[in-house]
PDB file of C-alpha atoms in Angstrom:
ATOM      1  CA  GLY J   1      16.371   5.941  35.750  1.00  0.00           C
ATOM      2  CA  ASP J   2      19.116   8.027  34.197  1.00  0.00           C
ATOM      3  CA  ASP J   3      22.567   7.385  32.696  1.00  0.00           C
ATOM      4  CA  PRO J   4      24.820   9.139  30.145  1.00  0.00           C
ATOM      5  CA  GLU J   5      23.017   7.526  27.169  1.00  0.00           C
ATOM      6  CA  MET J   6      19.346   7.394  28.158  1.00  0.00           C
ATOM      7  CA  GLU J   7      16.666   7.980  30.743  1.00  0.00           C
ATOM      8  CA  PHE J   8      13.415   6.156  31.447  1.00  0.00           C
ATOM      9  CA  THR J   9      10.222   6.411  33.433  1.00  0.00           C
ATOM     10  CA  CYS J  10       7.568   3.807  34.249  1.00  0.00           C
ATOM     11  CA  GLY J  11       4.997   2.949  36.893  1.00  0.00           C
ATOM     12  CA  GLN J  12       6.562  -0.398  37.788  1.00  0.00           C
ATOM     13  CA  LEU J  13      10.042  -1.834  37.344  1.00  0.00           C
ATOM     14  CA  ALA J  14      11.157  -5.456  37.997  1.00  0.00           C
ATOM     15  CA  ILE J  15      14.784  -6.585  37.836  1.00  0.00           C
ATOM     16  CA  HIS J  16      15.411 -10.353  37.752  1.00  0.00           C
ATOM     17  CA  ALA J  17      18.773 -11.617  38.962  1.00  0.00           C
ATOM     18  CA  ALA J  18      20.887 -13.981  36.888  1.00  0.00           C
ATOM     19  CA  PRO J  19      21.142 -17.588  38.197  1.00  0.00           C
ATOM     20  CA  ASP J  20      24.625 -16.942  39.587  1.00  0.00           C
ATOM     21  CA  GLY J  21      23.376 -13.859  41.366  1.00  0.00           C
ATOM     22  CA  GLY J  22      26.205 -11.806  39.937  1.00  0.00           C
ATOM     23  CA  SER J  23      24.090  -9.443  37.814  1.00  0.00           C
ATOM     24  CA  PHE J  24      20.638  -8.900  36.371  1.00  0.00           C
ATOM     25  CA  ASP J  25      19.167 -11.248  33.753  1.00  0.00           C
ATOM     26  CA  VAL J  26      15.879  -9.600  32.746  1.00  0.00           C
ATOM     27  CA  ILE J  27      14.436  -6.129  33.244  1.00  0.00           C
ATOM     28  CA  GLU J  28      10.677  -5.570  32.922  1.00  0.00           C
ATOM     29  CA  ALA J  29       9.069  -2.128  32.825  1.00  0.00           C
ATOM     30  CA  GLY J  30       5.296  -1.717  33.027  1.00  0.00           C
ATOM     31  CA  GLN J  31       2.637   0.932  33.518  1.00  0.00           C
ATOM     32  CA  SER J  32       3.363   3.337  30.646  1.00  0.00           C
ATOM     33  CA  PRO J  33       7.131   2.975  30.286  1.00  0.00           C
ATOM     34  CA  VAL J  34       8.971   5.652  28.280  1.00  0.00           C
ATOM     35  CA  ILE J  35      12.607   5.477  27.149  1.00  0.00           C
ATOM     36  CA  ILE J  36      14.352   8.598  25.849  1.00  0.00           C
ATOM     37  CA  GLY J  37      17.796   8.505  24.263  1.00  0.00           C
ATOM     38  CA  LYS J  38      20.050  11.490  24.736  1.00  0.00           C
ATOM     39  CA  SER J  39      21.270  11.430  21.127  1.00  0.00           C
ATOM     40  CA  GLU J  40      19.702  11.101  17.655  1.00  0.00           C
ATOM     41  CA  GLY J  41      16.232  11.942  18.949  1.00  0.00           C
ATOM     42  CA  ARG J  42      15.498   8.417  20.224  1.00  0.00           C
ATOM     43  CA  ARG J  43      12.238   7.728  22.034  1.00  0.00           C
ATOM     44  CA  ALA J  44      10.136   4.612  22.661  1.00  0.00           C
ATOM     45  CA  THR J  45       6.873   3.890  24.480  1.00  0.00           C
ATOM     46  CA  ALA J  46       4.707   0.791  25.015  1.00  0.00           C
ATOM     47  CA  ASP J  47       2.366  -0.861  27.494  1.00  0.00           C
ATOM     48  CA  ARG J  48       5.245  -3.062  28.638  1.00  0.00           C
ATOM     49  CA  MET J  49       8.954  -3.364  27.903  1.00  0.00           C
ATOM     50  CA  VAL J  50      11.214  -6.368  28.485  1.00  0.00           C
ATOM     51  CA  TYR J  51      14.999  -6.380  28.168  1.00  0.00           C
ATOM     52  CA  THR J  52      16.866  -9.716  28.165  1.00  0.00           C
ATOM     53  CA  ARG J  53      20.582  -9.427  28.760  1.00  0.00           C
ATOM     54  CA  ALA J  54      21.617 -12.844  27.406  1.00  0.00           C
ATOM     55  CA  ASP J  55      20.854 -11.954  23.792  1.00  0.00           C
ATOM     56  CA  GLU J  56      20.644  -8.169  24.161  1.00  0.00           C
ATOM     57  CA  ARG J  57      16.981  -8.280  23.155  1.00  0.00           C
ATOM     58  CA  ALA J  58      14.513  -5.477  23.867  1.00  0.00           C
ATOM     59  CA  GLU J  59      10.769  -6.009  23.380  1.00  0.00           C
ATOM     60  CA  LEU J  60       8.078  -3.346  23.257  1.00  0.00           C
ATOM     61  CA  ILE J  61       4.742  -5.039  23.855  1.00  0.00           C
ATOM     62  CA  GLY J  62       1.331  -3.422  23.316  1.00  0.00           C
ATOM     63  CA  ASN J  63       0.841  -0.063  21.538  1.00  0.00           C
ATOM     64  CA  ALA J  64       4.544   0.227  20.783  1.00  0.00           C
ATOM     65  CA  THR J  65       5.778   3.520  19.340  1.00  0.00           C
ATOM     66  CA  TRP J  66       9.276   4.675  18.471  1.00  0.00           C
ATOM     67  CA  GLN J  67      11.149   7.696  17.150  1.00  0.00           C
ATOM     68  CA  LEU J  68      14.677   7.800  15.729  1.00  0.00           C
ATOM     69  CA  GLY J  69      15.575  11.085  14.101  1.00  0.00           C
ATOM     70  CA  ARG J  70      13.099  11.596  11.241  1.00  0.00           C
ATOM     71  CA  GLN J  71      11.952   7.968  11.400  1.00  0.00           C
ATOM     72  CA  SER J  72       8.961   7.040  13.520  1.00  0.00           C
ATOM     73  CA  GLY J  73       6.472   4.227  13.775  1.00  0.00           C
ATOM     74  CA  ARG J  74       3.971   2.216  15.727  1.00  0.00           C
ATOM     75  CA  ALA J  75       2.983  -1.446  15.965  1.00  0.00           C
ATOM     76  CA  ASP J  76       1.412  -3.948  18.313  1.00  0.00           C
ATOM     77  CA  ARG J  77       4.854  -5.343  19.210  1.00  0.00           C
ATOM     78  CA  THR J  78       8.474  -4.701  18.317  1.00  0.00           C
ATOM     79  CA  VAL J  79      11.708  -6.594  19.002  1.00  0.00           C
ATOM     80  CA  VAL J  80      15.208  -5.138  18.791  1.00  0.00           C
ATOM     81  CA  TYR J  81      18.418  -7.197  18.951  1.00  0.00           C
ATOM     82  CA  ARG J  82      20.997  -4.581  19.867  1.00  0.00           C
ATOM     83  CA  LEU J  83      24.164  -6.486  18.896  1.00  0.00           C
ATOM     84  CA  GLU J  84      22.905  -7.600  15.478  1.00  0.00           C
ATOM     85  CA  LYS J  85      21.057  -4.319  14.858  1.00  0.00           C
ATOM     86  CA  ASP J  86      18.056  -6.475  14.001  1.00  0.00           C
ATOM     87  CA  PHE J  87      14.600  -4.863  14.218  1.00  0.00           C
ATOM     88  CA  ALA J  88      11.150  -6.432  13.786  1.00  0.00           C
ATOM     89  CA  ALA J  89       7.632  -5.057  14.185  1.00  0.00           C
ATOM     90  CA  ASP J  90       4.380  -7.014  14.127  1.00  0.00           C
ATOM     91  CA  GLY J  91       0.710  -6.099  13.930  1.00  0.00           C
ATOM     92  CA  HIS J  92      -0.712  -2.898  12.423  1.00  0.00           C
ATOM     93  CA  VAL J  93       2.745  -1.598  11.495  1.00  0.00           C
ATOM     94  CA  ALA J  94       2.744   2.057  10.403  1.00  0.00           C
ATOM     95  CA  MET J  95       6.009   3.893   9.779  1.00  0.00           C
ATOM     96  CA  LYS J  96       7.233   7.227   8.469  1.00  0.00           C
ATOM     97  CA  LEU J  97      10.752   7.234   7.075  1.00  0.00           C
ATOM     98  CA  PRO J  98      12.983   9.099   4.590  1.00  0.00           C
ATOM     99  CA  ARG J  99      13.007   7.674   1.070  1.00  0.00           C
ATOM    100  CA  GLU J 100      16.765   7.021   1.197  1.00  0.00           C
ATOM    101  CA  SER J 101      16.299   4.595   4.102  1.00  0.00           C
ATOM    102  CA  LEU J 102      14.307   2.325   1.749  1.00  0.00           C
ATOM    103  CA  GLY J 103      17.284   1.887  -0.574  1.00  0.00           C
ATOM    104  CA  ALA J 104      16.203   0.143  -3.775  1.00  0.00           C
ATOM    105  CA  GLY J 105      12.646   0.045  -2.429  1.00  0.00           C
ATOM    106  CA  GLY J 106      12.441   3.783  -3.001  1.00  0.00           C
ATOM    107  CA  ARG J 107      13.376   3.241  -6.668  1.00  0.00           C
ATOM    108  CA  LEU J 108      10.551   0.741  -7.018  1.00  0.00           C
ATOM    109  CA  LEU J 109       8.145   3.313  -5.636  1.00  0.00           C
ATOM    110  CA  SER J 110       9.330   6.235  -7.763  1.00  0.00           C
ATOM    111  CA  GLY J 111      10.398   4.463 -10.957  1.00  0.00           C
ATOM    112  CA  SER J 112      13.408   6.774 -11.040  1.00  0.00           C
ATOM    113  CA  ASN J 113      17.067   5.823 -11.036  1.00  0.00           C
ATOM    114  CA  ALA J 114      18.259   9.267 -10.039  1.00  0.00           C
ATOM    115  CA  PRO J 115      20.840   9.283  -7.218  1.00  0.00           C
ATOM    116  CA  VAL J 116      19.333   9.591  -3.766  1.00  0.00           C
ATOM    117  CA  ALA J 117      19.891  13.114  -2.502  1.00  0.00           C
ATOM    118  CA  PRO J 118      21.302  13.698   0.992  1.00  0.00           C
ATOM    119  CA  ALA J 119      18.643  13.717   3.677  1.00  0.00           C
ATOM    120  CA  ASP J 120      16.637  16.934   3.718  1.00  0.00           C
ATOM    121  CA  VAL J 121      14.866  17.685   6.982  1.00  0.00           C
ATOM    122  CA  ASN J 122      12.041  19.265   4.988  1.00  0.00           C
ATOM    123  CA  ALA J 123      11.662  16.461   2.408  1.00  0.00           C
ATOM    124  CA  PRO J 124       8.322  14.591   2.563  1.00  0.00           C
ATOM    125  CA  LEU J 125       8.507  11.258   4.369  1.00  0.00           C
ATOM    126  CA  VAL J 126       7.401   7.918   2.939  1.00  0.00           C
ATOM    127  CA  ASP J 127       4.534   6.158   4.738  1.00  0.00           C
ATOM    128  CA  LEU J 128       4.909   2.388   5.079  1.00  0.00           C
ATOM    129  CA  PHE J 129       2.090   0.115   6.259  1.00  0.00           C
ATOM    130  CA  ALA J 130       2.275  -3.667   6.739  1.00  0.00           C
ATOM    131  CA  ASP J 131       1.352  -6.537   9.035  1.00  0.00           C
ATOM    132  CA  HIS J 132       5.026  -7.386   9.622  1.00  0.00           C
ATOM    133  CA  PHE J 133       8.278  -5.469   9.134  1.00  0.00           C
ATOM    134  CA  HIS J 134      11.820  -6.803   9.594  1.00  0.00           C
ATOM    135  CA  SER J 135      15.162  -5.157   8.893  1.00  0.00           C
ATOM    136  CA  ARG J 136      18.728  -6.263   9.527  1.00  0.00           C
ATOM    137  CA  SER J 137      22.084  -5.233   8.049  1.00  0.00           C
ATOM    138  CA  ASN J 138      21.510  -5.503   4.278  1.00  0.00           C
ATOM    139  CA  LEU J 139      17.936  -6.854   4.167  1.00  0.00           C
ATOM    140  CA  LEU J 140      14.499  -5.281   4.628  1.00  0.00           C
ATOM    141  CA  VAL J 141      11.254  -7.275   4.438  1.00  0.00           C
ATOM    142  CA  ALA J 142       7.653  -6.055   4.769  1.00  0.00           C
ATOM    143  CA  GLU J 143       4.776  -8.521   4.552  1.00  0.00           C
ATOM    144  CA  GLY J 144       0.993  -8.528   4.653  1.00  0.00           C
ATOM    145  CA  ALA J 145      -1.053  -5.738   3.028  1.00  0.00           C
ATOM    146  CA  VAL J 146       2.098  -3.741   2.280  1.00  0.00           C
ATOM    147  CA  ARG J 147       1.601  -0.133   1.200  1.00  0.00           C
ATOM    148  CA  LEU J 148       4.147   2.587   0.440  1.00  0.00           C
ATOM    149  CA  VAL J 149       2.847   6.123  -0.039  1.00  0.00           C
ATOM    150  CA  ASP J 150       5.054   8.992  -1.203  1.00  0.00           C
ATOM    151  CA  VAL J 151       3.075  12.134  -2.110  1.00  0.00           C
ATOM    152  CA  THR J 152       1.431  11.058  -5.427  1.00  0.00           C
ATOM    153  CA  ASN J 153       3.325   7.752  -5.777  1.00  0.00           C
ATOM    154  CA  ARG J 154       1.904   4.549  -4.302  1.00  0.00           C
ATOM    155  CA  LEU J 155       3.012   0.928  -4.177  1.00  0.00           C
ATOM    156  CA  SER J 156       0.992  -1.934  -2.726  1.00  0.00           C
ATOM    157  CA  CYS J 157       1.791  -5.655  -2.635  1.00  0.00           C
ATOM    158  CA  ASP J 158       1.681  -8.735  -0.416  1.00  0.00           C
ATOM    159  CA  LYS J 159       5.443  -8.772   0.237  1.00  0.00           C
ATOM    160  CA  LEU J 160       8.303  -6.337  -0.323  1.00  0.00           C
ATOM    161  CA  THR J 161      11.950  -7.417  -0.097  1.00  0.00           C
ATOM    162  CA  VAL J 162      14.827  -4.928  -0.395  1.00  0.00           C
ATOM    163  CA  GLN J 163      18.384  -6.261  -0.686  1.00  0.00           C
ATOM    164  CA  THR J 164      21.260  -3.803  -0.395  1.00  0.00           C
ATOM    165  CA  ALA J 165      24.684  -4.451  -1.858  1.00  0.00           C
ATOM    166  CA  THR J 166      27.294  -6.465   0.061  1.00  0.00           C
ATOM    167  CA  THR J 167      30.731  -7.856  -0.735  1.00  0.00           C
ATOM    168  CA  ASN J 168      29.296 -11.295  -1.508  1.00  0.00           C
ATOM    169  CA  ALA J 169      26.136  -9.975  -3.204  1.00  0.00           C
ATOM    170  CA  PRO J 170      26.993  -6.707  -4.990  1.00  0.00           C
ATOM    171  CA  GLU J 171      23.575  -6.397  -6.683  1.00  0.00           C
ATOM    172  CA  GLU J 172      21.023  -4.036  -5.142  1.00  0.00           C
ATOM    173  CA  THR J 173      17.436  -5.154  -5.729  1.00  0.00           C
ATOM    174  CA  ALA J 174      13.863  -4.569  -4.616  1.00  0.00           C
ATOM    175  CA  THR J 175      11.172  -7.198  -5.193  1.00  0.00           C
ATOM    176  CA  ALA J 176       7.417  -6.732  -4.787  1.00  0.00           C
ATOM    177  CA  GLU J 177       5.307  -9.893  -4.892  1.00  0.00           C
ATOM    178  CA  GLY J 178       1.600 -10.652  -4.916  1.00  0.00           C
ATOM    179  CA  ASN J 179      -1.093  -8.219  -6.114  1.00  0.00           C
ATOM    180  CA  VAL J 180       1.466  -5.579  -7.070  1.00  0.00           C
ATOM    181  CA  VAL J 181       0.027  -2.152  -7.907  1.00  0.00           C
ATOM    182  CA  VAL J 182       2.185   0.877  -8.737  1.00  0.00           C
ATOM    183  CA  GLU J 183       0.391   4.222  -9.086  1.00  0.00           C
ATOM    184  CA  GLN J 184       2.037   7.444 -10.202  1.00  0.00           C
ATOM    185  CA  GLY J 185       0.237  10.645 -11.110  1.00  0.00           C
ATOM    186  CA  GLY J 186      -2.976   9.027 -12.347  1.00  0.00           C
ATOM    187  CA  SER J 187      -1.248   6.110 -14.111  1.00  0.00           C
ATOM    188  CA  SER J 188      -1.169   2.580 -12.719  1.00  0.00           C
ATOM    189  CA  LEU J 189       0.473  -0.756 -13.457  1.00  0.00           C
ATOM    190  CA  ARG J 190      -0.680  -4.067 -11.937  1.00  0.00           C
ATOM    191  CA  ALA J 191       1.159  -7.402 -11.945  1.00  0.00           C
ATOM    192  CA  ALA J 192       1.919 -10.458  -9.847  1.00  0.00           C
ATOM    193  CA  ARG J 193       5.586  -9.499  -9.427  1.00  0.00           C
ATOM    194  CA  ALA J 194       7.878  -6.505  -9.905  1.00  0.00           C
ATOM    195  CA  VAL J 195      11.679  -6.545  -9.620  1.00  0.00           C
ATOM    196  CA  TYR J 196      13.943  -3.489  -9.624  1.00  0.00           C
ATOM    197  CA  THR J 197      17.638  -4.098 -10.323  1.00  0.00           C
ATOM    198  CA  LYS J 198      19.986  -1.168  -9.792  1.00  0.00           C
ATOM    199  CA  SER J 199      22.623  -2.336 -12.311  1.00  0.00           C
ATOM    200  CA  ASP J 200      19.986  -2.523 -15.064  1.00  0.00           C
ATOM    201  CA  ALA J 201      18.220   0.651 -13.928  1.00  0.00           C
ATOM    202  CA  ALA J 202      14.943  -1.070 -14.757  1.00  0.00           C
ATOM    203  CA  ILE J 203      11.771  -2.448 -13.178  1.00  0.00           C
ATOM    204  CA  VAL J 204      10.470  -5.702 -14.689  1.00  0.00           C
ATOM    205  CA  PHE J 205       6.790  -6.602 -14.190  1.00  0.00           C
ATOM    206  CA  THR J 206       5.648 -10.184 -14.786  1.00  0.00           C
ATOM    207  CA  GLY J 207       2.540 -12.203 -14.042  1.00  0.00           C
ATOM    208  CA  GLU J 208      -0.140 -10.765 -16.346  1.00  0.00           C
ATOM    209  CA  PRO J 209       0.956  -7.125 -16.108  1.00  0.00           C
ATOM    210  CA  HIS J 210      -1.544  -4.550 -17.317  1.00  0.00           C
ATOM    211  CA  TRP J 211      -1.447  -0.771 -17.207  1.00  0.00           C
ATOM    212  CA  THR J 212      -3.536   2.349 -17.610  1.00  0.00           C
ATOM    213  CA  GLN J 213      -2.125   5.728 -18.567  1.00  0.00           C
ATOM    214  CA  ALA J 214      -4.037   8.774 -19.763  1.00  0.00           C
ATOM    215  CA  GLN J 215      -6.170   7.545 -22.690  1.00  0.00           C
ATOM    216  CA  MET J 216      -4.291   4.237 -23.022  1.00  0.00           C
ATOM    217  CA  GLU J 217      -4.542   0.832 -21.369  1.00  0.00           C
ATOM    218  CA  GLY J 218      -2.767  -2.395 -22.217  1.00  0.00           C
ATOM    219  CA  ARG J 219      -1.505  -5.808 -21.222  1.00  0.00           C
ATOM    220  CA  ALA J 220       1.405  -8.131 -22.068  1.00  0.00           C
ATOM    221  CA  GLU J 221       3.349 -11.058 -20.647  1.00  0.00           C
ATOM    222  CA  ARG J 222       6.248  -8.851 -19.517  1.00  0.00           C
ATOM    223  CA  VAL J 223       6.616  -5.094 -19.038  1.00  0.00           C
ATOM    224  CA  THR J 224       9.919  -3.301 -18.401  1.00  0.00           C
ATOM    225  CA  ILE J 225      10.207   0.306 -17.280  1.00  0.00           C
ATOM    226  CA  HIS J 226      13.654   1.801 -17.870  1.00  0.00           C
ATOM    227  CA  SER J 227      14.117   4.182 -14.965  1.00  0.00           C
ATOM    228  CA  ALA J 228      16.777   6.396 -16.529  1.00  0.00           C
ATOM    229  CA  THR J 229      14.805   7.162 -19.718  1.00  0.00           C
ATOM    230  CA  GLY J 230      11.202   6.524 -18.689  1.00  0.00           C
ATOM    231  CA  GLU J 231      10.774   4.177 -21.671  1.00  0.00           C
ATOM    232  CA  VAL J 232       8.204   1.383 -21.384  1.00  0.00           C
ATOM    233  CA  HIS J 233       8.829  -1.915 -23.193  1.00  0.00           C
ATOM    234  CA  ALA J 234       6.097  -4.586 -23.317  1.00  0.00           C
ATOM    235  CA  GLU J 235       6.719  -8.048 -24.778  1.00  0.00           C
ATOM    236  CA  ASN J 236       4.619 -11.009 -25.961  1.00  0.00           C
ATOM    237  CA  GLN J 237       0.853 -11.036 -26.489  1.00  0.00           C
ATOM    238  CA  VAL J 238       0.708  -7.247 -26.424  1.00  0.00           C
ATOM    239  CA  ALA J 239      -2.780  -5.754 -26.541  1.00  0.00           C
ATOM    240  CA  VAL J 240      -3.278  -2.003 -26.209  1.00  0.00           C
ATOM    241  CA  LYS J 241      -6.478   0.002 -26.255  1.00  0.00           C
ATOM    242  CA  VAL J 242      -6.230   3.710 -27.098  1.00  0.00           C
ATOM    243  CA  GLN J 243      -9.127   6.095 -26.590  1.00  0.00           C
ATOM    244  CA  LEU J 244      -8.894   9.106 -28.882  1.00  0.00           C
ATOM    245  CA  GLY J 245     -10.832  12.326 -28.860  1.00  0.00           C
ATOM    246  CA  ALA J 246     -13.374  13.392 -31.459  1.00  0.00           C
ATOM    247  CA  GLN J 247     -11.903  14.105 -34.894  1.00  0.00           C
ATOM    248  CA  SER J 248     -13.033  14.562 -38.462  1.00  0.00           C
ATOM    249  CA  SER J 249     -12.204  11.055 -39.685  1.00  0.00           C
ATOM    250  CA  SER J 250     -11.236   7.618 -38.494  1.00  0.00           C
ATOM    251  CA  VAL J 251      -7.631   7.144 -37.438  1.00  0.00           C
ATOM    252  CA  LEU J 252      -7.507   3.957 -39.475  1.00  0.00           C
ATOM    253  CA  THR J 253      -9.102   5.242 -42.653  1.00  0.00           C
ATOM    254  CA  PHE J 254      -6.394   6.582 -44.930  1.00  0.00           C
ATOM    255  CA  PHE J 255      -8.991   7.473 -47.601  1.00  0.00           C
ATOM    256  CA  PRO J 256     -11.831   8.934 -45.499  1.00  0.00           C
ATOM    257  CA  ALA J 257     -15.279   8.911 -47.027  1.00  0.00           C
ATOM    258  CA  THR J 258     -17.921  11.544 -46.467  1.00  0.00           C
ATOM    259  CA  GLY J 259     -19.658   9.326 -43.922  1.00  0.00           C
ATOM    260  CA  ASN J 260     -16.598   9.354 -41.674  1.00  0.00           C
ATOM    261  CA  THR J 261     -16.697  13.069 -40.890  1.00  0.00           C
ATOM    262  CA  ASN J 262     -17.823  14.613 -37.604  1.00  0.00           C
ATOM    263  CA  ARG J 263     -17.187  11.439 -35.627  1.00  0.00           C
ATOM    264  CA  GLY J 264     -17.201  11.371 -31.851  1.00  0.00           C
ATOM    265  CA  PRO J 265     -14.501   9.852 -29.621  1.00  0.00           C
ATOM    266  CA  GLN J 266     -13.307   6.454 -30.767  1.00  0.00           C
ATOM    267  CA  VAL J 267     -11.359   3.512 -29.396  1.00  0.00           C
ATOM    268  CA  ILE J 268      -8.550   1.754 -31.277  1.00  0.00           C
ATOM    269  CA  GLU J 269      -7.362  -1.724 -30.279  1.00  0.00           C
ATOM    270  CA  ILE J 270      -3.824  -2.648 -31.340  1.00  0.00           C
ATOM    271  CA  PHE J 271      -2.136  -6.067 -31.087  1.00  0.00           C
ATOM    272  CA  ALA J 272       1.563  -6.874 -31.619  1.00  0.00           C
ATOM    273  CA  HIS J 273       4.525  -8.902 -30.377  1.00  0.00           C
ATOM    274  CA  GLU J 274       6.232  -5.858 -28.820  1.00  0.00           C
ATOM    275  CA  PHE J 275       5.288  -2.372 -27.688  1.00  0.00           C
ATOM    276  CA  MET J 276       7.564   0.543 -26.806  1.00  0.00           C
ATOM    277  CA  ALA J 277       6.463   3.926 -25.499  1.00  0.00           C
ATOM    278  CA  LYS J 278       8.444   7.023 -24.663  1.00  0.00           C
ATOM    279  CA  GLU J 279       6.922  10.427 -24.112  1.00  0.00           C
ATOM    280  CA  ARG J 280       4.224  10.734 -26.847  1.00  0.00           C
ATOM    281  CA  LEU J 281       5.553   8.121 -29.294  1.00  0.00           C
ATOM    282  CA  ALA J 282       4.133   4.578 -29.205  1.00  0.00           C
ATOM    283  CA  THR J 283       5.676   1.898 -31.417  1.00  0.00           C
ATOM    284  CA  PHE J 284       4.207  -1.556 -32.110  1.00  0.00           C
ATOM    285  CA  LEU J 285       6.512  -4.211 -33.559  1.00  0.00           C
ATOM    286  CA  GLY J 286       5.873  -7.649 -35.049  1.00  0.00           C
ATOM    287  CA  ASP J 287       2.619  -8.433 -36.843  1.00  0.00           C
ATOM    288  CA  ALA J 288       1.003  -5.217 -35.636  1.00  0.00           C
ATOM    289  CA  HIS J 289      -2.683  -5.004 -36.392  1.00  0.00           C
ATOM    290  CA  ALA J 290      -5.031  -2.241 -35.346  1.00  0.00           C
ATOM    291  CA  HIS J 291      -8.815  -2.331 -35.250  1.00  0.00           C
ATOM    292  CA  GLU J 292     -11.378   0.327 -34.610  1.00  0.00           C
ATOM    293  CA  SER J 293     -13.525  -0.824 -31.695  1.00  0.00           C
ATOM    294  CA  PRO J 294     -15.854  -2.623 -31.494  1.00  0.00           C
ATOM    295  CA  ILE J 295     -14.249  -5.479 -33.442  1.00  0.00           C
ATOM    296  CA  THR J 296     -17.025  -6.959 -35.591  1.00  0.00           C
ATOM    297  CA  GLY J 297     -15.148  -8.119 -38.680  1.00  0.00           C
ATOM    298  CA  GLY J 298     -16.355  -5.146 -40.715  1.00  0.00           C
ATOM    299  CA  GLU J 299     -14.573  -2.418 -38.754  1.00  0.00           C
ATOM    300  CA  PRO J 300     -11.742  -0.306 -40.237  1.00  0.00           C
ATOM    301  CA  ARG J 301      -8.450  -2.135 -39.637  1.00  0.00           C
ATOM    302  CA  LEU J 302      -4.792  -1.958 -40.508  1.00  0.00           C
ATOM    303  CA  ARG J 303      -2.029  -4.576 -40.480  1.00  0.00           C
ATOM    304  CA  SER J 304       1.746  -4.056 -40.850  1.00  0.00           C
ATOM    305  CA  ASP J 305       5.064  -5.216 -39.422  1.00  0.00           C
ATOM    306  CA  THR J 306       5.627  -1.920 -37.600  1.00  0.00           C
ATOM    307  CA  LEU J 307       3.128   0.721 -36.522  1.00  0.00           C
ATOM    308  CA  GLU J 308       4.091   4.057 -34.973  1.00  0.00           C
ATOM    309  CA  MET J 309       1.573   6.404 -33.388  1.00  0.00           C
ATOM    310  CA  GLN J 310       2.586   9.950 -32.465  1.00  0.00           C
ATOM    311  CA  LEU J 311       0.085  11.419 -30.017  1.00  0.00           C
ATOM    312  CA  ALA J 312      -0.678  15.103 -29.630  1.00  0.00           C
ATOM    313  CA  ALA J 313       0.434  16.929 -26.494  1.00  0.00           C
ATOM    314  CA  ASP J 314      -2.994  16.438 -24.927  1.00  0.00           C
ATOM    315  CA  SER J 315      -2.880  12.670 -25.764  1.00  0.00           C
ATOM    316  CA  GLN J 316      -6.431  13.001 -27.103  1.00  0.00           C
ATOM    317  CA  ARG J 317      -5.661  12.406 -30.774  1.00  0.00           C
ATOM    318  CA  ALA J 318      -3.058  10.905 -33.071  1.00  0.00           C
ATOM    319  CA  GLU J 319      -0.980  13.505 -34.896  1.00  0.00           C
ATOM    320  CA  ARG J 320       0.672  10.954 -37.146  1.00  0.00           C
ATOM    321  CA  ILE J 321       0.444   7.238 -37.897  1.00  0.00           C
ATOM    322  CA  THR J 322       3.254   5.459 -39.765  1.00  0.00           C
ATOM    323  CA  ALA J 323       2.800   1.876 -40.948  1.00  0.00           C
ATOM    324  CA  SER J 324       5.873   0.088 -42.345  1.00  0.00           C
ATOM    325  CA  ASN J 325       6.261  -3.235 -44.217  1.00  0.00           C
TER     326      ASN J 325
END
């Protein structure tokens, strides 16, 4: 078949008449159907295709694949409602798409609030995997073993919801729920829920968030990453463990004795109400107390209202510790 917009091939074609006999009602294509659009690089294949005229619905059933410009994907089954521009894919969904097509979901993956650049045909594509994918107008939902992979950045969760701005709902958000893991360049942050809000330029992690970064790991009740500045803010029940390289004396001993020299690597555990980190400066606020691990009751320890730790460029040792109040 061929018309100004598309062409198709298949081994078998069935056209069902409408009840009034005036036109067709359903078209079924089987035996390796292929549809090729004559614009925007459109292409679709499946074991079977069904088009229903009443609701302008097209189904690709069995080994469905599709291509639209730089976007491509595959799934066990897809459904497209042409009038509503509603698209759904089910079963072993695997897609490749430009980051900008994810909207706020791309911010959640990258942790950056930088403006999305115009599409670059050479820019790496984002891989999306899920059990179910659904997009329509201003809403995108992926569910079931969701994974986003963008070069060195990774996001996994049970459900991802991306809401774009509309007249009635001007806020642009992305929400990851259930077993959320964000990995970037060797660092990771795990939580039950993560919400990115464009107006705040921040990602908020809740549900026992804990993180690992270089020689540091920690936990808190709430962790906020400010996308514009890269600052990390942890609140309530903060506990951070810092592994430092070998040095001549204990970090916590301000009057080192002879027995403290030539020590190997050590671990410091720090507790506080709040924690803020930016670049190499870590600040602990509110009843900050630090202990050299293991905590036995006789270990070197330090307590103050505020504790600042400036790490060296290699993050292997503390260049300066400032305790206040």
